[in-house]
Tab-separated table of C-alpha atoms in Angstrom:
chain	number	residue	atom	x	y	z
A	1	UNK	CA	-1.964	-97.561	118.351
A	2	UNK	CA	-1.137	-94.271	120.003
A	3	UNK	CA	-3.229	-91.233	119.348
A	4	UNK	CA	-1.589	-88.373	117.620
A	5	UNK	CA	-2.617	-84.872	118.650
A	6	UNK	CA	-2.039	-81.842	116.475
A	7	UNK	CA	-3.486	-79.335	118.942
A	8	UNK	CA	-2.600	-78.056	122.388
A	9	UNK	CA	-4.798	-75.880	124.577
A	10	UNK	CA	-3.763	-72.869	126.619
A	11	UNK	CA	-4.378	-74.815	129.835
A	12	UNK	CA	-2.140	-77.639	128.639
A	13	UNK	CA	0.596	-75.208	127.666
A	14	UNK	CA	0.523	-73.682	131.151
A	15	UNK	CA	0.261	-77.002	132.903
A	16	UNK	CA	2.723	-79.034	130.890
A	17	UNK	CA	5.123	-76.673	129.219
A	18	UNK	CA	5.775	-74.463	132.226
A	19	UNK	CA	4.527	-71.352	130.443
A	20	UNK	CA	2.336	-68.774	132.125
A	21	UNK	CA	-0.889	-67.436	130.689
A	22	UNK	CA	0.529	-63.907	130.719
A	23	UNK	CA	3.571	-65.038	128.745
A	24	UNK	CA	1.377	-66.722	126.119
A	25	UNK	CA	-0.829	-63.624	125.891
A	26	UNK	CA	2.326	-61.527	125.351
A	27	UNK	CA	3.659	-63.874	122.704
A	28	UNK	CA	0.348	-63.765	120.839
A	29	UNK	CA	-0.083	-60.000	121.145
A	30	UNK	CA	3.343	-59.467	119.571
A	31	UNK	CA	2.369	-61.730	116.683
A	32	UNK	CA	5.007	-64.368	117.400
A	33	UNK	CA	2.397	-67.088	117.120
A	34	UNK	CA	-1.365	-67.190	117.095
A	35	UNK	CA	-4.061	-69.552	118.299
A	36	UNK	CA	-5.892	-71.564	115.668
A	37	UNK	CA	-9.118	-71.679	117.680
A	38	UNK	CA	-10.844	-69.870	120.515
A	39	UNK	CA	-12.345	-66.399	120.886
A	40	UNK	CA	-11.436	-65.750	124.505
A	41	UNK	CA	-8.000	-66.358	125.982
A	42	UNK	CA	-9.217	-69.270	128.101
A	43	UNK	CA	-10.438	-71.095	124.965
A	44	UNK	CA	-7.262	-70.645	122.957
A	45	UNK	CA	-5.986	-73.704	121.113
A	46	UNK	CA	-2.650	-73.798	119.275
A	47	UNK	CA	-1.289	-76.188	116.720
A	48	UNK	CA	1.572	-78.257	118.027
A	49	UNK	CA	4.181	-76.569	115.830
A	50	UNK	CA	3.543	-73.402	117.875
A	51	UNK	CA	4.979	-75.056	120.988
A	52	UNK	CA	8.443	-75.009	119.441
A	53	UNK	CA	8.255	-71.258	118.782
A	54	UNK	CA	6.506	-70.456	122.082
A	55	UNK	CA	9.268	-72.164	124.024
A	56	UNK	CA	11.943	-70.502	121.934
A	57	UNK	CA	10.325	-67.112	122.563
A	58	UNK	CA	10.112	-67.791	126.321
A	59	UNK	CA	13.784	-68.815	126.489
A	60	UNK	CA	14.960	-65.797	124.510
A	61	UNK	CA	12.862	-63.441	126.666
A	62	UNK	CA	14.236	-64.779	129.958
A	63	UNK	CA	17.772	-65.740	129.008
A	64	UNK	CA	18.711	-62.731	126.896
A	65	UNK	CA	16.781	-60.238	129.029
A	66	UNK	CA	15.334	-58.592	125.933
A	67	UNK	CA	11.851	-57.163	125.470
A	68	UNK	CA	9.037	-58.752	123.468
A	69	UNK	CA	9.568	-56.494	120.447
A	70	UNK	CA	13.121	-57.807	120.188
A	71	UNK	CA	11.997	-61.400	120.763
A	72	UNK	CA	9.393	-61.024	118.012
A	73	UNK	CA	12.035	-59.707	115.631
A	74	UNK	CA	14.468	-62.522	116.461
A	75	UNK	CA	11.755	-65.147	115.965
A	76	UNK	CA	10.683	-63.511	112.714
A	77	UNK	CA	14.254	-63.565	111.413
A	78	UNK	CA	14.808	-67.149	112.572
A	79	UNK	CA	11.659	-68.198	110.708
A	80	UNK	CA	12.768	-66.299	107.611
A	81	UNK	CA	16.157	-67.984	107.873
A	82	UNK	CA	14.573	-71.428	108.116
A	83	UNK	CA	12.390	-70.692	105.090
A	84	UNK	CA	15.375	-69.441	103.067
A	85	UNK	CA	17.462	-72.462	104.003
A	86	UNK	CA	14.626	-74.692	102.872
A	87	UNK	CA	14.218	-72.736	99.637
A	88	UNK	CA	17.973	-72.917	99.065
A	89	UNK	CA	17.945	-76.659	99.613
A	90	UNK	CA	15.143	-77.121	97.066
A	91	UNK	CA	16.823	-74.947	94.451
A	92	UNK	CA	20.175	-76.670	94.912
A	93	UNK	CA	18.513	-80.057	94.564
A	94	UNK	CA	16.771	-78.988	91.345
A	95	UNK	CA	19.941	-77.438	89.962
A	96	UNK	CA	21.769	-80.715	90.560
A	97	UNK	CA	19.080	-82.597	88.664
A	98	UNK	CA	19.436	-80.241	85.698
A	99	UNK	CA	23.212	-80.526	85.704
A	100	UNK	CA	23.631	-84.233	86.285
B	1	UNK	CA	34.830	-81.326	142.227
B	2	UNK	CA	35.995	-78.515	140.034
B	3	UNK	CA	35.776	-74.995	141.392
B	4	UNK	CA	33.891	-72.707	139.019
B	5	UNK	CA	35.415	-69.293	138.576
B	6	UNK	CA	32.230	-67.458	137.661
B	7	UNK	CA	34.071	-64.159	137.269
B	8	UNK	CA	36.418	-65.664	134.671
B	9	UNK	CA	33.471	-67.316	132.884
B	10	UNK	CA	31.846	-63.916	132.456
B	11	UNK	CA	35.214	-62.269	131.730
B	12	UNK	CA	34.906	-59.717	134.552
B	13	UNK	CA	37.056	-58.807	137.546
B	14	UNK	CA	36.036	-60.127	141.001
B	15	UNK	CA	35.260	-56.556	142.065
B	16	UNK	CA	33.056	-55.835	139.055
B	17	UNK	CA	29.826	-53.974	139.797
B	18	UNK	CA	26.353	-55.322	138.966
B	19	UNK	CA	26.065	-53.332	135.788
B	20	UNK	CA	29.337	-54.737	134.426
B	21	UNK	CA	28.230	-58.280	135.275
B	22	UNK	CA	24.862	-57.755	133.621
B	23	UNK	CA	26.450	-56.331	130.479
B	24	UNK	CA	29.000	-59.143	130.293
B	25	UNK	CA	26.261	-61.754	130.687
B	26	UNK	CA	24.032	-60.183	128.066
B	27	UNK	CA	26.841	-60.035	125.521
B	28	UNK	CA	27.814	-63.670	126.066
B	29	UNK	CA	24.200	-64.869	126.224
B	30	UNK	CA	23.439	-63.201	122.906
B	31	UNK	CA	26.497	-64.846	121.380
B	32	UNK	CA	26.072	-68.391	122.701
B	33	UNK	CA	22.332	-68.822	123.205
B	34	UNK	CA	21.467	-72.171	121.554
B	35	UNK	CA	18.350	-70.688	119.978
B	36	UNK	CA	20.428	-68.257	117.939
B	37	UNK	CA	23.771	-70.069	117.721
B	38	UNK	CA	23.543	-73.527	116.159
B	39	UNK	CA	27.244	-74.391	116.748
B	40	UNK	CA	27.758	-77.583	118.733
B	41	UNK	CA	29.686	-76.075	121.642
B	42	UNK	CA	27.417	-73.048	122.056
B	43	UNK	CA	24.861	-74.625	124.364
B	44	UNK	CA	27.436	-75.813	126.932
B	45	UNK	CA	29.120	-72.440	126.868
B	46	UNK	CA	25.792	-70.717	127.379
B	47	UNK	CA	24.920	-72.951	130.319
B	48	UNK	CA	28.167	-72.043	132.053
B	49	UNK	CA	27.620	-68.360	131.463
B	50	UNK	CA	24.000	-68.513	132.646
B	51	UNK	CA	25.001	-70.413	135.777
B	52	UNK	CA	27.648	-67.807	136.571
B	53	UNK	CA	25.116	-65.025	136.100
B	54	UNK	CA	22.517	-66.826	138.189
B	55	UNK	CA	24.902	-66.650	141.139
B	56	UNK	CA	26.549	-63.282	140.586
B	57	UNK	CA	23.418	-61.240	139.837
B	58	UNK	CA	22.008	-61.866	143.311
B	59	UNK	CA	23.747	-59.959	146.132
B	60	UNK	CA	23.183	-62.682	148.738
B	61	UNK	CA	24.404	-65.531	146.569
B	62	UNK	CA	27.328	-63.498	145.328
B	63	UNK	CA	28.445	-62.775	148.882
B	64	UNK	CA	28.367	-66.489	149.665
B	65	UNK	CA	30.191	-67.305	146.470
B	66	UNK	CA	32.867	-64.709	147.244
B	67	UNK	CA	33.429	-66.417	150.570
B	68	UNK	CA	33.996	-69.729	148.774
B	69	UNK	CA	36.108	-67.954	146.200
B	70	UNK	CA	38.474	-66.762	148.954
B	71	UNK	CA	38.324	-70.130	150.691
B	72	UNK	CA	39.115	-72.487	147.847
B	73	UNK	CA	39.064	-70.733	144.519
B	74	UNK	CA	42.839	-70.607	144.223
B	75	UNK	CA	43.479	-74.289	144.961
B	76	UNK	CA	44.439	-76.375	141.968
B	77	UNK	CA	43.726	-79.920	143.109
B	78	UNK	CA	39.967	-80.097	143.320
B	79	UNK	CA	37.582	-78.193	145.495
B	80	UNK	CA	35.775	-79.209	148.670
B	81	UNK	CA	33.232	-77.032	150.372
B	82	UNK	CA	34.014	-75.911	153.921
B	83	UNK	CA	32.820	-78.594	156.371
B	84	UNK	CA	30.116	-76.426	157.892
B	85	UNK	CA	28.991	-74.895	154.589
B	86	UNK	CA	25.311	-74.251	154.181
B	87	UNK	CA	23.812	-71.836	151.723
B	88	UNK	CA	21.291	-69.423	153.109
B	89	UNK	CA	20.815	-67.440	149.915
B	90	UNK	CA	19.675	-70.598	148.148
B	91	UNK	CA	17.203	-70.429	145.378
B	92	UNK	CA	13.686	-69.183	145.485
B	93	UNK	CA	13.300	-67.030	142.447
B	94	UNK	CA	15.752	-68.183	139.838
B	95	UNK	CA	14.451	-67.882	136.324
B	96	UNK	CA	17.056	-69.650	134.224
B	97	UNK	CA	14.622	-71.689	132.215
B	98	UNK	CA	17.121	-73.472	130.029
B	99	UNK	CA	18.559	-75.588	132.792
B	100	UNK	CA	15.771	-77.875	133.830
B	101	UNK	CA	17.957	-78.617	136.833
B	102	UNK	CA	21.033	-78.998	134.676
B	103	UNK	CA	23.483	-77.066	136.859
B	104	UNK	CA	27.088	-78.089	137.418
B	105	UNK	CA	28.030	-80.283	140.392
B	106	UNK	CA	29.749	-77.300	141.905
B	107	UNK	CA	26.625	-75.189	141.708
B	108	UNK	CA	24.356	-77.918	143.040
B	109	UNK	CA	26.505	-78.680	146.044
B	110	UNK	CA	26.948	-74.998	146.895
B	111	UNK	CA	23.480	-73.673	146.352
B	112	UNK	CA	21.235	-76.722	146.216
B	113	UNK	CA	19.513	-78.280	143.242
B	114	UNK	CA	16.421	-76.112	143.338
B	115	UNK	CA	17.718	-73.700	140.759
B	116	UNK	CA	15.176	-74.236	138.063
B	117	UNK	CA	12.102	-72.533	139.362
B	118	UNK	CA	10.886	-71.075	136.151
B	119	UNK	CA	8.615	-74.064	135.760
B	120	UNK	CA	5.826	-74.339	138.218
B	121	UNK	CA	6.265	-76.941	140.900
B	122	UNK	CA	4.014	-79.505	139.249
B	123	UNK	CA	5.785	-79.244	135.933
B	124	UNK	CA	9.135	-79.845	137.620
B	125	UNK	CA	7.834	-83.216	138.755
B	126	UNK	CA	6.123	-83.913	135.465
B	127	UNK	CA	8.263	-85.866	133.003
B	128	UNK	CA	10.224	-83.963	130.417
B	129	UNK	CA	8.939	-83.550	126.896
B	130	UNK	CA	11.007	-85.269	124.260
B	131	UNK	CA	11.372	-84.508	120.589
B	132	UNK	CA	12.640	-86.855	117.922
B	133	UNK	CA	13.075	-86.576	114.179
B	134	UNK	CA	10.590	-88.723	112.280
B	135	UNK	CA	11.591	-89.587	108.705
B	136	UNK	CA	8.551	-90.046	106.477
B	137	UNK	CA	8.590	-91.159	102.837
B	138	UNK	CA	6.575	-89.063	100.382
B	139	UNK	CA	4.438	-92.066	99.470
B	140	UNK	CA	3.503	-92.429	103.136
B	141	UNK	CA	1.966	-88.956	103.341
B	142	UNK	CA	-0.880	-89.942	100.997
B	143	UNK	CA	-2.648	-92.101	103.576
B	144	UNK	CA	-2.804	-92.489	107.361
B	145	UNK	CA	0.105	-94.819	107.843
B	146	UNK	CA	1.100	-96.778	110.947
B	147	UNK	CA	4.797	-96.335	111.758
B	148	UNK	CA	6.934	-97.858	114.425
B	149	UNK	CA	8.659	-95.152	116.453
B	150	UNK	CA	11.762	-96.132	118.391
B	151	UNK	CA	13.462	-93.647	120.644
B	152	UNK	CA	15.510	-93.189	123.779
B	153	UNK	CA	14.336	-90.991	126.627
B	154	UNK	CA	16.340	-89.671	129.545
B	155	UNK	CA	14.859	-90.743	132.841
B	156	UNK	CA	15.531	-89.492	136.334
B	157	UNK	CA	14.636	-91.762	139.227
B	158	UNK	CA	15.728	-91.168	142.824
B	159	UNK	CA	18.277	-88.694	141.550
B	160	UNK	CA	19.759	-91.256	139.143
B	161	UNK	CA	19.850	-90.441	135.454
B	162	UNK	CA	19.570	-93.200	132.894
B	163	UNK	CA	18.372	-93.771	129.345
B	164	UNK	CA	15.477	-95.993	128.441
B	165	UNK	CA	14.560	-97.355	125.024
B	166	UNK	CA	10.942	-97.063	124.026
B	167	UNK	CA	9.038	-98.124	120.961
B	168	UNK	CA	5.450	-97.512	119.981
B	169	UNK	CA	3.150	-97.659	116.998
B	170	UNK	CA	1.877	-94.348	115.737
B	171	UNK	CA	-0.602	-93.517	113.028
B	172	UNK	CA	0.961	-90.637	111.138
B	173	UNK	CA	-1.953	-88.554	109.832
B	174	UNK	CA	-2.356	-88.140	106.093
B	175	UNK	CA	-0.943	-84.943	104.612
B	176	UNK	CA	1.831	-84.237	107.107
B	177	UNK	CA	4.345	-81.682	105.878
B	178	UNK	CA	8.071	-81.329	106.293
B	179	UNK	CA	8.948	-79.592	109.555
B	180	UNK	CA	5.548	-80.222	111.153
B	181	UNK	CA	5.481	-81.329	114.768
B	182	UNK	CA	2.958	-83.834	116.029
B	183	UNK	CA	2.323	-84.587	119.645
B	184	UNK	CA	1.921	-87.866	121.473
B	185	UNK	CA	0.436	-87.256	124.901
B	186	UNK	CA	2.275	-88.874	127.777
B	187	UNK	CA	4.974	-90.605	125.726
B	188	UNK	CA	7.877	-88.437	126.894
B	189	UNK	CA	9.950	-88.828	130.055
B	190	UNK	CA	8.275	-90.386	133.113
B	191	UNK	CA	7.078	-88.052	135.860
B	192	UNK	CA	8.401	-88.221	139.410
B	193	UNK	CA	6.309	-89.226	142.398
B	194	UNK	CA	3.218	-90.175	140.430
B	195	UNK	CA	3.210	-87.019	138.278
B	196	UNK	CA	2.195	-87.364	134.632
B	197	UNK	CA	4.698	-88.205	131.918
B	198	UNK	CA	5.888	-85.604	129.449
B	199	UNK	CA	4.798	-85.570	125.826
B	200	UNK	CA	6.670	-86.845	122.808
B	201	UNK	CA	6.904	-84.565	119.802
B	202	UNK	CA	7.629	-86.082	116.419
B	203	UNK	CA	9.405	-83.645	114.129
B	204	UNK	CA	8.373	-84.723	110.631
B	205	UNK	CA	11.164	-84.804	108.046
B	206	UNK	CA	10.217	-85.821	104.536
B	207	UNK	CA	12.842	-88.192	103.154
B	208	UNK	CA	14.382	-86.905	99.895
B	209	UNK	CA	12.913	-88.868	96.991
B	210	UNK	CA	15.027	-90.137	94.067
B	211	UNK	CA	12.569	-88.637	91.549
B	212	UNK	CA	10.411	-85.981	93.200
B	213	UNK	CA	11.381	-82.672	94.749
B	214	UNK	CA	9.002	-81.064	97.238
B	215	UNK	CA	7.920	-77.440	96.958
B	216	UNK	CA	5.316	-76.817	99.621
B	217	UNK	CA	2.454	-79.109	98.650
B	218	UNK	CA	3.616	-79.385	95.068
B	219	UNK	CA	6.030	-81.922	93.632
B	220	UNK	CA	8.499	-81.450	90.805
B	221	UNK	CA	9.742	-84.278	88.610
B	222	UNK	CA	12.533	-83.638	86.139
B	223	UNK	CA	11.737	-85.168	82.723
B	224	UNK	CA	14.700	-85.829	80.413
B	225	UNK	CA	13.798	-85.476	76.707
B	226	UNK	CA	15.751	-86.297	73.543
B	227	UNK	CA	16.204	-83.235	71.302
B	228	UNK	CA	13.857	-84.742	68.701
B	229	UNK	CA	11.210	-85.458	71.343
B	230	UNK	CA	11.337	-81.824	72.376
B	231	UNK	CA	11.212	-80.698	68.738
B	232	UNK	CA	8.518	-83.053	67.441
B	233	UNK	CA	6.468	-83.499	70.578
B	234	UNK	CA	5.675	-86.860	72.088
B	235	UNK	CA	3.607	-88.767	74.596
B	236	UNK	CA	5.425	-90.160	77.585
B	237	UNK	CA	4.577	-91.948	80.822
B	238	UNK	CA	5.290	-89.738	83.870
B	239	UNK	CA	5.768	-91.291	87.289
B	240	UNK	CA	3.599	-89.963	90.127
B	241	UNK	CA	3.498	-91.031	93.775
B	242	UNK	CA	0.542	-93.246	92.878
B	243	UNK	CA	1.389	-94.886	89.519
B	244	UNK	CA	2.357	-93.524	86.114
B	245	UNK	CA	0.209	-91.253	83.979
B	246	UNK	CA	0.528	-90.202	80.334
B	247	UNK	CA	1.665	-86.709	79.493
B	248	UNK	CA	1.666	-85.014	76.095
B	249	UNK	CA	4.756	-82.981	75.270
B	250	UNK	CA	3.926	-80.287	72.726
B	251	UNK	CA	6.179	-79.810	69.675
B	252	UNK	CA	9.027	-77.284	70.159
B	253	UNK	CA	9.050	-77.588	73.946
B	254	UNK	CA	11.935	-75.825	75.665
B	255	UNK	CA	14.252	-77.126	78.340
B	256	UNK	CA	13.209	-75.669	81.703
B	257	UNK	CA	9.486	-75.540	80.821
B	258	UNK	CA	7.203	-76.707	83.634
B	259	UNK	CA	4.000	-78.606	82.843
B	260	UNK	CA	1.359	-78.737	85.569
B	261	UNK	CA	-0.392	-81.999	86.358
B	262	UNK	CA	-3.251	-81.050	88.595
B	263	UNK	CA	-3.868	-82.849	91.883
B	264	UNK	CA	-0.909	-85.219	91.695
B	265	UNK	CA	1.159	-83.492	94.375
B	266	UNK	CA	1.120	-84.000	98.145
B	267	UNK	CA	-2.055	-84.051	100.192
B	268	UNK	CA	-2.808	-81.059	102.383
B	269	UNK	CA	-5.585	-79.915	104.656
B	270	UNK	CA	-6.905	-77.754	101.824
B	271	UNK	CA	-6.784	-80.465	99.129
B	272	UNK	CA	-4.054	-81.840	96.946
B	273	UNK	CA	-1.040	-80.065	95.536
B	274	UNK	CA	0.059	-80.390	91.928
B	275	UNK	CA	2.852	-82.246	90.184
B	276	UNK	CA	5.074	-80.229	87.868
B	277	UNK	CA	6.988	-81.924	85.053
B	278	UNK	CA	10.205	-79.975	84.483
B	279	UNK	CA	11.517	-80.589	80.962
B	280	UNK	CA	15.226	-81.117	80.447
B	281	UNK	CA	16.568	-81.657	76.924
B	282	UNK	CA	19.540	-84.031	76.908
B	283	UNK	CA	21.872	-84.716	74.025
B	284	UNK	CA	23.232	-88.228	73.454
B	285	UNK	CA	26.744	-88.504	74.866
B	286	UNK	CA	28.097	-90.295	71.786
B	287	UNK	CA	26.978	-90.630	68.174
B	288	UNK	CA	28.094	-92.696	65.204
B	289	UNK	CA	28.896	-91.348	61.736
B	290	UNK	CA	25.351	-91.775	60.447
B	291	UNK	CA	23.889	-89.841	63.307
B	292	UNK	CA	26.512	-87.133	63.022
B	293	UNK	CA	25.629	-86.745	59.357
B	294	UNK	CA	21.995	-86.353	60.266
B	295	UNK	CA	22.779	-83.671	62.867
B	296	UNK	CA	24.868	-81.915	60.202
B	297	UNK	CA	22.060	-82.041	57.682
B	298	UNK	CA	19.715	-80.704	60.358
B	299	UNK	CA	22.034	-77.838	61.252
B	300	UNK	CA	22.130	-76.764	57.591
B	301	UNK	CA	18.363	-77.025	57.118
B	302	UNK	CA	17.163	-75.551	60.392
B	303	UNK	CA	18.742	-72.075	60.022
B	304	UNK	CA	18.618	-71.709	63.801
B	305	UNK	CA	20.772	-69.234	65.705
B	306	UNK	CA	20.330	-69.977	69.427
B	307	UNK	CA	22.309	-66.816	70.288
B	308	UNK	CA	20.355	-64.438	68.102
B	309	UNK	CA	19.638	-62.336	71.211
B	310	UNK	CA	23.335	-61.564	71.610
B	311	UNK	CA	23.721	-59.911	68.203
B	312	UNK	CA	20.680	-57.645	68.563
B	313	UNK	CA	21.659	-53.994	68.879
B	314	UNK	CA	20.875	-52.926	72.432
């Protein structure tokens, strides 16, 4: 049986995901994602869902040549869009049950 | 090999200045970036545009490219580099993260394969992370359940790309939610030259259930009621994820009313969600003469105007 991990440390993010500590500090300071554990930067631990958004933020920052404020806004809107799509899916499903 | 007209890809003239190239790239990148454009062709288009920009934004590389452009750019039947071609501008500081070495053949043969330097050296050799969708049934989220995960990962060995099938047993932790990502260390693509393997991320997708709808940690079950059940009240058995339970329907219950059944929803880190029974009054599709007579008698006795609200003076 393979062990499932729901956490990833700052060191692992830098080592494995090709992110730099400075980039992660930026992403956190702009509120794009936040660590679930750790008082000092070196002790930061993130939940694994953060990796998806961290990588997205890093790609947008480098590829679109936009600043962190803009990246934070894009990520915020993408997350809102995902939540709305999910909400829409639920409501449509319930509406179908009432109509069928 | 196909010659890449990077100027045409960015939609600029060959004598365009740096600012024009930058602006053209930014516009196209914003439009086609796969993180903001979910269309199927967007990612390929973005890769082309980013590759073009990678070359044209750097004065040294652009000068070399222009030389090639004059040499072979106008030929129709394939492109071969000049026999003594050797790039000196090369790549030392490229930052196009999205490639992971995924440049076109043209690019690789002209400027070398070392384009993707955003990752640190060790993570270039480390295997790539992989992500797969993991369908999970609602019933399975109530306990730690072993699941067999089968997936295909892209491998690179001695410059050769190939796909390899993998399967492994994973204990999906209790209380996983839709959209959650869980990580399996070292189960992604193999590393090169003894470097560690990448990780595998399982993207949890809760399978739609025939009876229950998911709302966060709560579940909703739609409960059809006969008009007389709604009017008189009744006791019915309600399905939950773990067996049926009895629910009392109060007299004069309305369609659309939600009854909360505490603790019968999905598990979460902070406890259990609730199950909501959503009442839905249904009328029999057909009725015989006797039944019709009874409805008629009821309509005369009940003195009920369901549209009373409409006739109220506003």
